[in-house]
Amino acid sequence: MTAGNSAGKLVVLWTSGDREVAEKMVFMYTLNARVREWWQDVTLIVWGPSARLLVNDADLQDYLKKLQEAGVKVMACKACTDSYGVSASLASLGIEVKYMGEPFTHYLQGDYKVITI
């Protein structure tokens, strides 16, 4: 698929607490998927250890801004972020923090392609 031939909806479920995975795969692919219009609708869900990593890494927070500016919708699982004590910090980064069980089930059952990392 080339740029301009956008298709479908992509959800990237980011659970890894590994910084290199975040930078070299999750963020890189998610940004390019939106900027190059590989996908029409791109959503990144921060879930589990990735929430703690993001709050403690200023470089990843800067990269996150690029994703948001490109039109990537970013959400985080409230149950997870509450357990790490980082809900308010993620919300201050412009991330929609909410309980994700039902929305994620909707993505899985709906017309979305889902990548879990």
CSV table of C-alpha atoms in Angstrom, one decimal:
chain,number,residue,atom,x,y,z
A,1,MET,CA,0.0,0.0,0.0
A,2,THR,CA,1.3,3.4,-0.8
A,3,ALA,CA,0.7,6.8,0.8
A,4,GLY,CA,-2.7,8.2,-0.1
A,5,ASN,CA,-4.3,4.7,-0.2
A,6,SER,CA,-5.4,4.8,3.4
A,7,ALA,CA,-7.4,1.9,4.6
A,8,GLY,CA,-9.0,0.7,7.8
A,9,LYS,CA,-8.5,1.1,11.4
A,10,LEU,CA,-5.4,0.1,13.4
A,11,VAL,CA,-5.1,-0.4,17.2
A,12,VAL,CA,-1.7,-0.9,18.7
A,13,LEU,CA,-1.9,-2.3,22.2
A,14,TRP,CA,1.4,-1.4,23.9
A,15,THR,CA,2.1,-3.4,27.0
A,16,SER,CA,5.9,-3.8,27.0
A,17,GLY,CA,8.0,-2.0,29.6
A,18,ASP,CA,11.0,-2.2,27.3
A,19,ARG,CA,12.2,1.2,26.1
A,20,GLU,CA,13.9,-0.1,23.0
A,21,VAL,CA,10.7,-1.9,21.9
A,22,ALA,CA,8.8,1.4,22.5
A,23,GLU,CA,11.1,3.5,20.4
A,24,LYS,CA,12.2,1.2,17.7
A,25,MET,CA,8.9,-0.5,17.0
A,26,VAL,CA,5.8,0.8,18.8
A,27,PHE,CA,6.3,4.5,18.3
A,28,MET,CA,8.1,4.3,15.0
A,29,TYR,CA,5.5,2.1,13.3
A,30,THR,CA,2.5,3.9,14.8
A,31,LEU,CA,3.8,7.3,13.7
A,32,ASN,CA,4.6,6.1,10.2
A,33,ALA,CA,1.3,4.3,9.9
A,34,ARG,CA,-0.4,7.6,10.4
A,35,VAL,CA,1.9,10.0,8.6
A,36,ARG,CA,2.3,7.8,5.6
A,37,GLU,CA,-1.5,7.1,5.6
A,38,TRP,CA,-1.0,3.3,5.7
A,39,TRP,CA,-4.0,3.4,8.0
A,40,GLN,CA,-6.9,5.8,8.1
A,41,ASP,CA,-7.5,5.6,11.9
A,42,VAL,CA,-4.6,4.8,14.3
A,43,THR,CA,-5.1,4.3,18.0
A,44,LEU,CA,-2.3,3.6,20.5
A,45,ILE,CA,-3.4,2.0,23.8
A,46,VAL,CA,-0.9,2.2,26.7
A,47,TRP,CA,-1.6,-0.7,29.0
A,48,GLY,CA,0.4,-2.3,31.8
A,49,PRO,CA,4.2,-1.7,32.2
A,50,SER,CA,4.3,0.7,29.3
A,51,ALA,CA,2.4,3.2,31.4
A,52,ARG,CA,5.1,3.3,34.0
A,53,LEU,CA,7.8,3.5,31.3
A,54,LEU,CA,6.2,6.4,29.6
A,55,VAL,CA,5.8,8.5,32.7
A,56,ASN,CA,9.4,8.1,33.6
A,57,ASP,CA,11.0,8.7,30.2
A,58,ALA,CA,11.1,12.3,28.8
A,59,ASP,CA,12.3,11.2,25.4
A,60,LEU,CA,9.4,8.9,24.9
A,61,GLN,CA,7.1,11.7,26.1
A,62,ASP,CA,8.5,13.9,23.3
A,63,TYR,CA,8.0,11.2,20.8
A,64,LEU,CA,4.5,10.8,22.1
A,65,LYS,CA,3.8,14.4,21.2
A,66,LYS,CA,4.8,13.7,17.6
A,67,LEU,CA,2.3,10.8,17.5
A,68,GLN,CA,-0.5,13.0,18.9
A,69,GLU,CA,0.4,15.9,16.5
A,70,ALA,CA,0.2,13.4,13.6
A,71,GLY,CA,-3.3,12.4,14.6
A,72,VAL,CA,-2.7,9.2,16.5
A,73,LYS,CA,-5.4,8.7,19.2
A,74,VAL,CA,-3.7,7.7,22.5
A,75,MET,CA,-5.5,6.1,25.4
A,76,ALA,CA,-4.4,4.3,28.5
A,77,CYS,CA,-6.0,1.7,30.7
A,78,LYS,CA,-7.2,3.3,33.9
A,79,ALA,CA,-7.1,0.1,35.9
A,80,CYS,CA,-3.4,-0.3,35.0
A,81,THR,CA,-2.5,3.3,35.4
A,82,ASP,CA,-4.2,3.5,38.8
A,83,SER,CA,-2.2,0.5,39.9
A,84,TYR,CA,1.0,2.2,39.0
A,85,GLY,CA,-0.1,5.5,40.4
A,86,VAL,CA,0.4,7.3,37.0
A,87,SER,CA,-3.1,8.1,35.8
A,88,ALA,CA,-2.8,11.9,36.4
A,89,SER,CA,0.6,12.0,34.9
A,90,LEU,CA,-0.6,10.3,31.7
A,91,ALA,CA,-3.7,12.5,31.5
A,92,SER,CA,-1.4,15.6,31.7
A,93,LEU,CA,0.4,14.3,28.6
A,94,GLY,CA,-2.9,14.5,26.7
A,95,ILE,CA,-3.7,10.8,27.0
A,96,GLU,CA,-7.3,9.7,27.4
A,97,VAL,CA,-7.2,7.6,30.6
A,98,LYS,CA,-10.2,5.3,30.9
A,99,TYR,CA,-11.2,1.7,31.7
A,100,MET,CA,-10.3,-0.2,28.5
A,101,GLY,CA,-11.8,-3.6,28.9
A,102,GLU,CA,-15.0,-2.9,27.0
A,103,PRO,CA,-13.5,-0.5,24.4
A,104,PHE,CA,-10.7,-3.1,23.7
A,105,THR,CA,-13.3,-5.8,23.3
A,106,HIS,CA,-15.1,-3.6,20.8
A,107,TYR,CA,-11.9,-3.2,18.8
A,108,LEU,CA,-11.3,-6.9,18.8
A,109,GLN,CA,-14.9,-7.7,17.7
A,110,GLY,CA,-15.2,-4.8,15.3
A,111,ASP,CA,-13.6,-3.8,12.1
A,112,TYR,CA,-10.1,-3.1,13.5
A,113,LYS,CA,-6.8,-4.7,13.0
A,114,VAL,CA,-5.1,-5.1,16.4
A,115,ILE,CA,-1.3,-5.4,17.0
A,116,THR,CA,-0.2,-6.3,20.6
A,117,ILE,CA,3.3,-5.5,21.6
